[in-house]
């Protein structure tokens, strides 16, 4: 891989690598922030299939990129490319934000802090000592599990299609939280319902919902009646999982607040100053009003 700062572009370059990324709202969020701050800076999308990760990171460094976000499916795969792994990335085993510094690439996980930051604004219930259900075991689920651990959750049930990923998540994240009971189940509805019968929070952290024809990971009807449903996926309107939960009278939110809150943390890391949250929110909302995302209400990547 090439060294950092190979080129000196006439504006600060930032961006998102992942697959898919095409309809992410992050450019609207960050470009609104740069405009509000009068910065000569730009945030672009870089679609990178799984096999092309290292080559693309090298190319971005050659372009002189100052920092970038990482989304599915690269959040764990990008970790070995970091010269410095910050605590948030170490605790989760996943990187969603990279700083390009003279010392090399510094990997952070701002999904973790951004998730916690979103609880107050969204009115998510206090989870200390309580049980929570996490659907999915990828990079986002790792950040959620660590954030819940830091909040003092009593039990985390991880429900995923393949146990290999669940085992890896528990192996990497659980040692940091000896007071939390981690339990693993498949996505079988009866198994999830039984394991999560006392859950006060259900976090939907699979990538299901990114496509309009995606099935739901589980039917929200199996969740306890007072469970708060938090879908990390977002779209122009409600995601199907949020819609299903609300139809049952459950409180629910999609991933837009998380998108904003992790972006606020990224901005501060990259630019060393407080992010203009309201300008970022307005940028996101204007993009949605313009029919952003994919223009049809389909949820997309961060
Ligand atoms: P990963 O690729 O790391 O993980 C994907 C997860 O989805 C895995 O648990 C995987 O299960 C599961 N999954 C994929 N396809 C299916 C399927 N057909 N049936 C059941 N489970 C499936 O992605 P991330 O963890 O990085 O992201 C997950 C989601 O969270 C994405 O939609 C992303 O956009 C969203 N997100 C939103 C953020 C925001 O700011 N709002 C921030 C971070 C993430 P398996 O292991 O069995 O393959």
mmCIF file of C-alpha atoms and ligand atoms in Angstrom:
data_model
loop_
_atom_site.group_PDB
_atom_site.id
_atom_site.type_symbol
_atom_site.label_atom_id
_atom_site.label_comp_id
_atom_site.label_asym_id
_atom_site.label_seq_id
_atom_site.Cartn_x
_atom_site.Cartn_y
_atom_site.Cartn_z
ATOM 1 C CA UNK A 1 0.000 0.000 0.000
ATOM 2 C CA UNK A 2 1.206 3.527 -0.684
ATOM 3 C CA UNK A 3 2.076 5.958 2.090
ATOM 4 C CA UNK A 4 -0.284 8.721 3.187
ATOM 5 C CA UNK A 5 -0.317 12.175 1.570
ATOM 6 C CA UNK A 6 1.092 11.023 -1.762
ATOM 7 C CA UNK A 7 -0.713 13.885 -3.492
ATOM 8 C CA UNK A 8 -1.722 17.296 -2.199
ATOM 9 C CA UNK A 9 -5.195 18.009 -3.632
ATOM 10 C CA UNK A 10 -6.525 21.585 -3.638
ATOM 11 C CA UNK A 11 -9.352 20.568 -1.319
ATOM 12 C CA UNK A 12 -9.673 18.220 1.644
ATOM 13 C CA UNK A 13 -10.887 14.831 0.438
ATOM 14 C CA UNK A 14 -13.057 12.449 2.475
ATOM 15 C CA UNK A 15 -15.335 9.590 1.489
ATOM 16 C CA UNK A 16 -17.033 6.273 2.098
ATOM 17 C CA UNK A 17 -15.849 2.859 0.910
ATOM 18 C CA UNK A 18 -18.243 -0.065 0.898
ATOM 19 C CA UNK A 19 -20.482 -2.188 -1.299
ATOM 20 C CA UNK A 20 -23.118 -0.965 -1.910
ATOM 21 C CA UNK A 21 -22.653 2.767 -1.281
ATOM 22 C CA UNK A 22 -24.355 4.329 -4.270
ATOM 23 C CA UNK A 23 -27.290 5.871 -2.460
ATOM 24 C CA UNK A 24 -25.729 6.671 0.907
ATOM 25 C CA UNK A 25 -26.831 9.902 2.589
ATOM 26 C CA UNK A 26 -23.321 10.513 3.986
ATOM 27 C CA UNK A 27 -22.216 12.842 1.137
ATOM 28 C CA UNK A 28 -25.275 15.052 1.799
ATOM 29 C CA UNK A 29 -24.500 15.081 5.532
ATOM 30 C CA UNK A 30 -20.782 15.861 5.214
ATOM 31 C CA UNK A 31 -20.936 18.218 2.255
ATOM 32 C CA UNK A 32 -23.556 20.272 4.136
ATOM 33 C CA UNK A 33 -21.202 20.378 7.131
ATOM 34 C CA UNK A 34 -18.237 21.500 5.003
ATOM 35 C CA UNK A 35 -20.370 24.206 3.412
ATOM 36 C CA UNK A 36 -21.596 25.427 6.799
ATOM 37 C CA UNK A 37 -18.014 25.587 8.061
ATOM 38 C CA UNK A 38 -16.748 27.331 4.896
ATOM 39 C CA UNK A 39 -14.309 24.488 4.287
ATOM 40 C CA UNK A 40 -12.823 23.610 0.926
ATOM 41 C CA UNK A 41 -13.562 19.933 1.338
ATOM 42 C CA UNK A 42 -15.495 17.164 -0.395
ATOM 43 C CA UNK A 43 -16.991 13.782 0.601
ATOM 44 C CA UNK A 44 -17.391 11.164 -2.144
ATOM 45 C CA UNK A 45 -18.608 7.593 -2.466
ATOM 46 C CA UNK A 46 -16.211 4.784 -3.447
ATOM 47 C CA UNK A 47 -17.908 1.473 -4.303
ATOM 48 C CA UNK A 48 -15.386 -1.255 -3.435
ATOM 49 C CA UNK A 49 -16.220 -4.953 -3.870
ATOM 50 C CA UNK A 50 -14.770 -7.280 -1.206
ATOM 51 C CA UNK A 51 -11.703 -8.347 -3.228
ATOM 52 C CA UNK A 52 -10.627 -4.781 -4.003
ATOM 53 C CA UNK A 53 -10.286 -3.346 -0.514
ATOM 54 C CA UNK A 54 -6.514 -3.039 -0.070
ATOM 55 C CA UNK A 55 -5.937 -1.783 -3.613
ATOM 56 C CA UNK A 56 -8.647 0.874 -3.246
ATOM 57 C CA UNK A 57 -7.299 2.087 0.105
ATOM 58 C CA UNK A 58 -3.896 2.471 -1.547
ATOM 59 C CA UNK A 59 -5.481 4.414 -4.423
ATOM 60 C CA UNK A 60 -7.290 6.759 -2.033
ATOM 61 C CA UNK A 61 -4.034 7.455 -0.199
ATOM 62 C CA UNK A 62 -2.398 8.249 -3.530
ATOM 63 C CA UNK A 63 -5.219 10.742 -4.170
ATOM 64 C CA UNK A 64 -4.352 12.423 -0.865
ATOM 65 C CA UNK A 65 -7.543 11.486 1.007
ATOM 66 C CA UNK A 66 -7.570 12.864 4.601
ATOM 67 C CA UNK A 67 -10.017 10.415 6.110
ATOM 68 C CA UNK A 68 -12.665 7.917 5.119
ATOM 69 C CA UNK A 69 -15.567 5.887 6.412
ATOM 70 C CA UNK A 70 -15.902 2.161 5.928
ATOM 71 C CA UNK A 71 -19.187 0.324 5.614
ATOM 72 C CA UNK A 72 -20.339 -3.172 4.812
ATOM 73 C CA UNK A 73 -18.775 -5.580 4.036
ATOM 74 C CA UNK A 74 -15.344 -4.120 4.961
ATOM 75 C CA UNK A 75 -15.559 -3.098 8.628
ATOM 76 C CA UNK A 76 -13.644 -6.058 9.989
ATOM 77 C CA UNK A 77 -11.531 -6.717 6.859
ATOM 78 C CA UNK A 78 -10.047 -3.194 6.980
ATOM 79 C CA UNK A 79 -8.658 -3.654 10.504
ATOM 80 C CA UNK A 80 -5.327 -5.273 9.443
ATOM 81 C CA UNK A 81 -4.635 -2.295 7.147
ATOM 82 C CA UNK A 82 -4.503 0.079 10.150
ATOM 83 C CA UNK A 83 -1.177 1.211 11.603
ATOM 84 C CA UNK A 84 -2.941 2.364 14.792
ATOM 85 C CA UNK A 85 -6.106 0.784 16.201
ATOM 86 C CA UNK A 86 -7.938 3.051 18.654
ATOM 87 C CA UNK A 87 -9.786 1.622 21.687
ATOM 88 C CA UNK A 88 -13.233 1.848 20.051
ATOM 89 C CA UNK A 89 -12.036 -0.272 17.108
ATOM 90 C CA UNK A 90 -10.183 -2.667 19.382
ATOM 91 C CA UNK A 91 -13.257 -3.214 21.579
ATOM 92 C CA UNK A 92 -15.482 -3.946 18.606
ATOM 93 C CA UNK A 93 -13.024 -5.587 16.216
ATOM 94 C CA UNK A 94 -14.454 -3.302 13.518
ATOM 95 C CA UNK A 95 -13.443 0.013 11.940
ATOM 96 C CA UNK A 96 -15.924 2.464 10.421
ATOM 97 C CA UNK A 97 -13.745 5.602 10.433
ATOM 98 C CA UNK A 98 -10.153 6.027 9.330
ATOM 99 C CA UNK A 99 -7.925 9.036 9.950
ATOM 100 C CA UNK A 100 -4.970 9.467 7.612
ATOM 101 C CA UNK A 101 -2.109 10.798 9.736
ATOM 102 C CA UNK A 102 1.658 11.143 9.350
ATOM 103 C CA UNK A 103 1.884 8.020 11.558
ATOM 104 C CA UNK A 104 -0.276 6.085 9.112
ATOM 105 C CA UNK A 105 -3.891 4.964 9.146
ATOM 106 C CA UNK A 106 -5.705 5.251 12.469
ATOM 107 C CA UNK A 107 -8.833 3.085 12.824
ATOM 108 C CA UNK A 108 -11.790 4.125 14.982
ATOM 109 C CA UNK A 109 -15.293 2.839 15.549
ATOM 110 C CA UNK A 110 -17.669 5.796 15.812
ATOM 111 C CA UNK A 111 -20.758 3.610 15.277
ATOM 112 C CA UNK A 112 -20.291 2.565 18.898
ATOM 113 C CA UNK A 113 -20.320 6.078 20.388
ATOM 114 C CA UNK A 114 -22.794 7.326 17.795
ATOM 115 C CA UNK A 115 -25.225 4.576 18.781
ATOM 116 C CA UNK A 116 -25.023 5.616 22.464
ATOM 117 C CA UNK A 117 -25.310 9.315 21.535
ATOM 118 C CA UNK A 118 -28.574 8.590 19.716
ATOM 119 C CA UNK A 119 -30.352 7.159 22.783
ATOM 120 C CA UNK A 120 -31.256 10.527 24.340
ATOM 121 C CA UNK A 121 -32.535 12.195 21.147
ATOM 122 C CA UNK A 122 -34.546 9.093 20.190
ATOM 123 C CA UNK A 123 -35.863 8.323 23.684
ATOM 124 C CA UNK A 124 -34.462 4.772 23.703
ATOM 125 C CA UNK A 125 -35.096 3.205 27.141
ATOM 126 C CA UNK A 126 -32.353 2.749 29.729
ATOM 127 C CA UNK A 127 -30.785 -0.676 29.236
ATOM 128 C CA UNK A 128 -28.670 -0.867 32.392
ATOM 129 C CA UNK A 129 -29.127 -4.275 33.976
ATOM 130 C CA UNK A 130 -31.734 -5.176 31.329
ATOM 131 C CA UNK A 131 -31.778 -7.585 28.375
ATOM 132 C CA UNK A 132 -31.298 -6.552 24.743
ATOM 133 C CA UNK A 133 -31.656 -8.431 21.472
ATOM 134 C CA UNK A 134 -29.300 -7.750 18.554
ATOM 135 C CA UNK A 135 -30.250 -9.148 15.146
ATOM 136 C CA UNK A 136 -27.077 -9.646 13.090
ATOM 137 C CA UNK A 137 -23.436 -10.245 13.945
ATOM 138 C CA UNK A 138 -21.527 -8.110 11.417
ATOM 139 C CA UNK A 139 -19.542 -4.909 11.931
ATOM 140 C CA UNK A 140 -22.529 -2.844 13.058
ATOM 141 C CA UNK A 141 -23.699 -5.517 15.520
ATOM 142 C CA UNK A 142 -20.208 -5.507 17.068
ATOM 143 C CA UNK A 143 -20.438 -1.759 17.667
ATOM 144 C CA UNK A 144 -23.919 -2.128 19.142
ATOM 145 C CA UNK A 145 -22.880 -4.966 21.452
ATOM 146 C CA UNK A 146 -19.899 -2.985 22.774
ATOM 147 C CA UNK A 147 -22.004 0.172 23.218
ATOM 148 C CA UNK A 148 -24.637 -1.798 25.151
ATOM 149 C CA UNK A 149 -21.859 -3.352 27.244
ATOM 150 C CA UNK A 150 -20.532 0.114 28.131
ATOM 151 C CA UNK A 151 -24.082 1.133 29.122
ATOM 152 C CA UNK A 152 -24.182 -1.731 31.624
ATOM 153 C CA UNK A 153 -26.693 -3.980 29.880
ATOM 154 C CA UNK A 154 -27.276 -7.242 31.778
ATOM 155 C CA UNK A 155 -27.773 -9.657 28.866
ATOM 156 C CA UNK A 156 -27.230 -9.465 25.111
ATOM 157 C CA UNK A 157 -28.855 -12.021 22.830
ATOM 158 C CA UNK A 158 -27.159 -12.111 19.425
ATOM 159 C CA UNK A 159 -29.378 -13.663 16.747
ATOM 160 C CA UNK A 160 -27.709 -14.356 13.407
ATOM 161 C CA UNK A 161 -28.119 -16.573 10.369
ATOM 162 C CA UNK A 162 -24.648 -18.118 10.584
ATOM 163 C CA UNK A 163 -23.158 -19.056 13.964
ATOM 164 C CA UNK A 164 -19.587 -18.522 12.732
ATOM 165 C CA UNK A 165 -20.093 -14.750 12.800
ATOM 166 C CA UNK A 166 -21.876 -14.848 16.165
ATOM 167 C CA UNK A 167 -19.069 -16.908 17.689
ATOM 168 C CA UNK A 168 -16.487 -14.445 16.344
ATOM 169 C CA UNK A 169 -18.426 -11.459 17.714
ATOM 170 C CA UNK A 170 -18.736 -13.003 21.166
ATOM 171 C CA UNK A 171 -15.063 -14.097 21.115
ATOM 172 C CA UNK A 172 -13.908 -10.546 20.283
ATOM 173 C CA UNK A 173 -16.374 -8.349 22.207
ATOM 174 C CA UNK A 174 -17.479 -10.321 25.290
ATOM 175 C CA UNK A 175 -14.080 -10.378 27.096
ATOM 176 C CA UNK A 176 -14.307 -6.583 27.462
ATOM 177 C CA UNK A 177 -17.583 -6.948 29.386
ATOM 178 C CA UNK A 178 -17.294 -9.722 31.975
ATOM 179 C CA UNK A 179 -20.487 -8.541 33.725
ATOM 180 C CA UNK A 180 -22.646 -9.019 30.617
ATOM 181 C CA UNK A 181 -24.202 -12.375 29.740
ATOM 182 C CA UNK A 182 -23.873 -13.023 25.994
ATOM 183 C CA UNK A 183 -26.223 -15.546 24.425
ATOM 184 C CA UNK A 184 -26.224 -16.729 20.836
ATOM 185 C CA UNK A 185 -29.240 -17.956 18.847
ATOM 186 C CA UNK A 186 -30.108 -18.556 15.215
ATOM 187 C CA UNK A 187 -32.735 -16.428 13.458
ATOM 188 C CA UNK A 188 -35.322 -19.138 14.110
ATOM 189 C CA UNK A 189 -38.367 -17.159 15.336
ATOM 190 C CA UNK A 190 -39.206 -19.504 18.232
ATOM 191 C CA UNK A 191 -35.591 -19.491 19.442
ATOM 192 C CA UNK A 192 -35.360 -15.698 19.212
ATOM 193 C CA UNK A 193 -38.717 -15.214 20.983
ATOM 194 C CA UNK A 194 -37.678 -17.470 23.842
ATOM 195 C CA UNK A 195 -34.174 -16.011 24.288
ATOM 196 C CA UNK A 196 -35.415 -12.412 24.091
ATOM 197 C CA UNK A 197 -38.632 -12.696 26.095
ATOM 198 C CA UNK A 198 -37.356 -10.064 28.557
ATOM 199 C CA UNK A 199 -35.648 -7.730 26.029
ATOM 200 C CA UNK A 200 -36.362 -4.009 26.460
ATOM 201 C CA UNK A 201 -34.546 -3.209 23.205
ATOM 202 C CA UNK A 202 -34.261 -4.958 19.829
ATOM 203 C CA UNK A 203 -31.555 -3.657 17.491
ATOM 204 C CA UNK A 204 -31.914 -4.689 13.840
ATOM 205 C CA UNK A 205 -28.274 -4.809 12.693
ATOM 206 C CA UNK A 206 -28.491 -7.143 9.711
ATOM 207 C CA UNK A 207 -28.217 -5.678 6.230
ATOM 208 C CA UNK A 208 -31.752 -6.867 5.478
ATOM 209 C CA UNK A 209 -33.878 -3.925 4.417
ATOM 210 C CA UNK A 210 -31.220 -2.475 2.111
ATOM 211 C CA UNK A 211 -33.180 -3.970 -0.769
ATOM 212 C CA UNK A 212 -36.902 -3.361 -1.303
ATOM 213 C CA UNK A 213 -37.619 -7.060 -1.684
ATOM 214 C CA UNK A 214 -35.689 -8.163 1.385
ATOM 215 C CA UNK A 215 -37.572 -10.278 3.904
ATOM 216 C CA UNK A 216 -37.681 -9.149 7.544
ATOM 217 C CA UNK A 217 -34.998 -10.799 9.724
ATOM 218 C CA UNK A 218 -37.765 -11.839 12.133
ATOM 219 C CA UNK A 219 -41.417 -10.904 12.455
ATOM 220 C CA UNK A 220 -41.611 -8.039 15.000
ATOM 221 C CA UNK A 221 -44.676 -9.807 16.431
ATOM 222 C CA UNK A 222 -42.352 -12.218 18.268
ATOM 223 C CA UNK A 223 -40.849 -9.348 20.303
ATOM 224 C CA UNK A 224 -42.027 -8.478 23.820
ATOM 225 C CA UNK A 225 -44.879 -5.935 23.814
ATOM 226 C CA UNK A 226 -42.827 -3.182 25.495
ATOM 227 C CA UNK A 227 -39.657 -3.666 23.447
ATOM 228 C CA UNK A 228 -38.147 -0.600 21.717
ATOM 229 C CA UNK A 229 -37.221 -1.447 18.126
ATOM 230 C CA UNK A 230 -34.110 0.234 16.684
ATOM 231 C CA UNK A 231 -33.422 -0.543 13.009
ATOM 232 C CA UNK A 232 -29.909 0.561 11.997
ATOM 233 C CA UNK A 233 -30.997 0.600 8.351
ATOM 234 C CA UNK A 234 -32.521 3.848 7.104
ATOM 235 C CA UNK A 235 -34.484 5.057 4.125
ATOM 236 C CA UNK A 236 -36.511 8.013 2.952
ATOM 237 C CA UNK A 237 -39.574 6.771 4.742
ATOM 238 C CA UNK A 238 -39.973 4.066 7.356
ATOM 239 C CA UNK A 239 -38.047 0.840 6.878
ATOM 240 C CA UNK A 240 -40.212 -2.288 6.628
ATOM 241 C CA UNK A 241 -38.995 -3.441 10.055
ATOM 242 C CA UNK A 242 -39.893 -0.111 11.692
ATOM 243 C CA UNK A 243 -43.251 -0.091 9.900
ATOM 244 C CA UNK A 244 -43.997 -3.607 11.119
ATOM 245 C CA UNK A 245 -43.029 -2.731 14.687
ATOM 246 C CA UNK A 246 -45.089 0.466 14.779
ATOM 247 C CA UNK A 247 -48.105 -1.375 13.368
ATOM 248 C CA UNK A 248 -47.926 -3.529 16.503
ATOM 249 C CA UNK A 249 -47.807 -0.435 18.728
ATOM 250 C CA UNK A 250 -44.091 -0.771 19.493
ATOM 251 C CA UNK A 251 -41.883 2.320 19.712
ATOM 252 C CA UNK A 252 -39.379 2.259 16.871
ATOM 253 C CA UNK A 253 -36.667 4.273 15.112
ATOM 254 C CA UNK A 254 -34.584 3.792 11.984
ATOM 255 C CA UNK A 255 -30.855 4.476 11.479
ATOM 256 C CA UNK A 256 -30.932 8.172 10.509
ATOM 257 C CA UNK A 257 -30.097 9.477 13.972
ATOM 258 C CA UNK A 258 -27.192 7.018 14.174
ATOM 259 C CA UNK A 259 -25.998 8.170 10.749
ATOM 260 C CA UNK A 260 -25.887 11.750 12.051
ATOM 261 C CA UNK A 261 -24.364 10.944 15.419
ATOM 262 C CA UNK A 262 -21.501 8.851 14.038
ATOM 263 C CA UNK A 263 -20.919 11.526 11.382
ATOM 264 C CA UNK A 264 -20.590 14.176 14.107
ATOM 265 C CA UNK A 265 -17.862 12.084 15.727
ATOM 266 C CA UNK A 266 -16.105 11.517 12.397
ATOM 267 C CA UNK A 267 -16.069 15.227 11.617
ATOM 268 C CA UNK A 268 -14.470 16.012 14.984
ATOM 269 C CA UNK A 269 -11.808 13.319 14.441
ATOM 270 C CA UNK A 270 -10.950 14.468 10.927
ATOM 271 C CA UNK A 271 -11.075 18.220 11.430
ATOM 272 C CA UNK A 272 -10.388 18.653 15.137
ATOM 273 C CA UNK A 273 -13.432 20.816 15.695
ATOM 274 C CA UNK A 274 -17.054 20.412 16.721
ATOM 275 C CA UNK A 275 -19.345 19.351 13.885
ATOM 276 C CA UNK A 276 -22.282 21.543 12.830
ATOM 277 C CA UNK A 277 -24.962 18.970 13.733
ATOM 278 C CA UNK A 278 -27.970 21.024 12.660
ATOM 279 C CA UNK A 279 -26.450 21.824 9.248
ATOM 280 C CA UNK A 280 -25.770 18.114 8.818
ATOM 281 C CA UNK A 281 -29.333 17.226 9.779
ATOM 282 C CA UNK A 282 -30.664 19.811 7.325
ATOM 283 C CA UNK A 283 -28.368 18.445 4.600
ATOM 284 C CA UNK A 284 -29.710 14.950 5.215
ATOM 285 C CA UNK A 285 -33.338 16.083 5.278
ATOM 286 C CA UNK A 286 -32.967 18.139 2.089
ATOM 287 C CA UNK A 287 -31.441 15.148 0.330
ATOM 288 C CA UNK A 288 -34.351 12.985 1.476
ATOM 289 C CA UNK A 289 -36.838 15.634 0.311
ATOM 290 C CA UNK A 290 -35.076 15.640 -3.087
ATOM 291 C CA UNK A 291 -35.712 11.891 -3.223
ATOM 292 C CA UNK A 292 -32.137 11.017 -2.166
ATOM 293 C CA UNK A 293 -31.212 7.544 -1.038
ATOM 294 C CA UNK A 294 -32.519 5.669 -4.086
ATOM 295 C CA UNK A 295 -35.520 7.876 -4.702
ATOM 296 C CA UNK A 296 -37.997 5.127 -3.906
ATOM 297 C CA UNK A 297 -37.764 4.933 -0.177
ATOM 298 C CA UNK A 298 -35.323 2.071 -0.229
ATOM 299 C CA UNK A 299 -32.975 2.097 2.738
ATOM 300 C CA UNK A 300 -29.280 2.316 2.053
ATOM 301 C CA UNK A 301 -25.814 2.129 3.529
ATOM 302 C CA UNK A 302 -24.357 4.739 5.900
HETATM 303 P P1 LIG B 1 -22.007 -6.679 7.612
HETATM 304 O O1 LIG B 1 -21.891 -7.044 6.191
HETATM 305 O O2 LIG B 1 -20.804 -6.634 8.473
HETATM 306 O O3 LIG B 1 -23.047 -7.681 8.342
HETATM 307 C C1 LIG B 1 -24.251 -7.979 7.712
HETATM 308 C C2 LIG B 1 -25.166 -8.740 8.665
HETATM 309 O O4 LIG B 1 -26.404 -8.966 7.995
HETATM 310 C C3 LIG B 1 -24.635 -10.096 9.097
HETATM 311 O O5 LIG B 1 -25.052 -10.369 10.407
HETATM 312 C C4 LIG B 1 -25.330 -11.037 8.122
HETATM 313 O O6 LIG B 1 -25.533 -12.345 8.611
HETATM 314 C C5 LIG B 1 -26.673 -10.379 7.991
HETATM 315 N N1 LIG B 1 -27.351 -10.765 6.765
HETATM 316 C C6 LIG B 1 -27.004 -10.430 5.490
HETATM 317 N N2 LIG B 1 -27.850 -11.008 4.617
HETATM 318 C C7 LIG B 1 -28.744 -11.730 5.349
HETATM 319 C C8 LIG B 1 -29.862 -12.556 5.027
HETATM 320 N N3 LIG B 1 -30.231 -12.744 3.746
HETATM 321 N N4 LIG B 1 -30.546 -13.121 6.022
HETATM 322 C C9 LIG B 1 -30.189 -12.937 7.317
HETATM 323 N N5 LIG B 1 -29.138 -12.174 7.697
HETATM 324 C C10 LIG B 1 -28.425 -11.574 6.724
HETATM 325 O O7 LIG B 1 -22.776 -5.270 7.662
HETATM 326 P P2 LIG B 1 -22.717 -4.149 8.801
HETATM 327 O O8 LIG B 1 -22.797 -4.832 10.101
HETATM 328 O O9 LIG B 1 -21.604 -3.231 8.540
HETATM 329 O O10 LIG B 1 -24.081 -3.352 8.527
HETATM 330 C C11 LIG B 1 -25.343 -3.923 8.818
HETATM 331 C C12 LIG B 1 -26.444 -2.919 8.504
HETATM 332 O O11 LIG B 1 -26.386 -1.817 9.409
HETATM 333 C C13 LIG B 1 -26.310 -2.336 7.090
HETATM 334 O O12 LIG B 1 -27.602 -2.271 6.538
HETATM 335 C C14 LIG B 1 -25.790 -0.947 7.326
HETATM 336 O O13 LIG B 1 -26.214 -0.055 6.332
HETATM 337 C C15 LIG B 1 -26.447 -0.605 8.676
HETATM 338 N N6 LIG B 1 -25.697 0.423 9.401
HETATM 339 C C16 LIG B 1 -26.244 1.669 9.530
HETATM 340 C C17 LIG B 1 -25.560 2.668 10.186
HETATM 341 C C18 LIG B 1 -26.172 4.012 10.284
HETATM 342 O O14 LIG B 1 -25.434 5.002 10.401
HETATM 343 N N7 LIG B 1 -27.478 4.121 10.276
HETATM 344 C C19 LIG B 1 -24.235 2.443 10.782
HETATM 345 C C20 LIG B 1 -23.769 1.083 10.620
HETATM 346 C C21 LIG B 1 -24.471 0.137 9.932
HETATM 347 P P3 LIG B 1 -24.505 -13.564 8.263
HETATM 348 O O15 LIG B 1 -23.329 -13.377 9.198
HETATM 349 O O16 LIG B 1 -25.300 -14.756 8.608
HETATM 350 O O17 LIG B 1 -24.151 -13.447 6.822
#
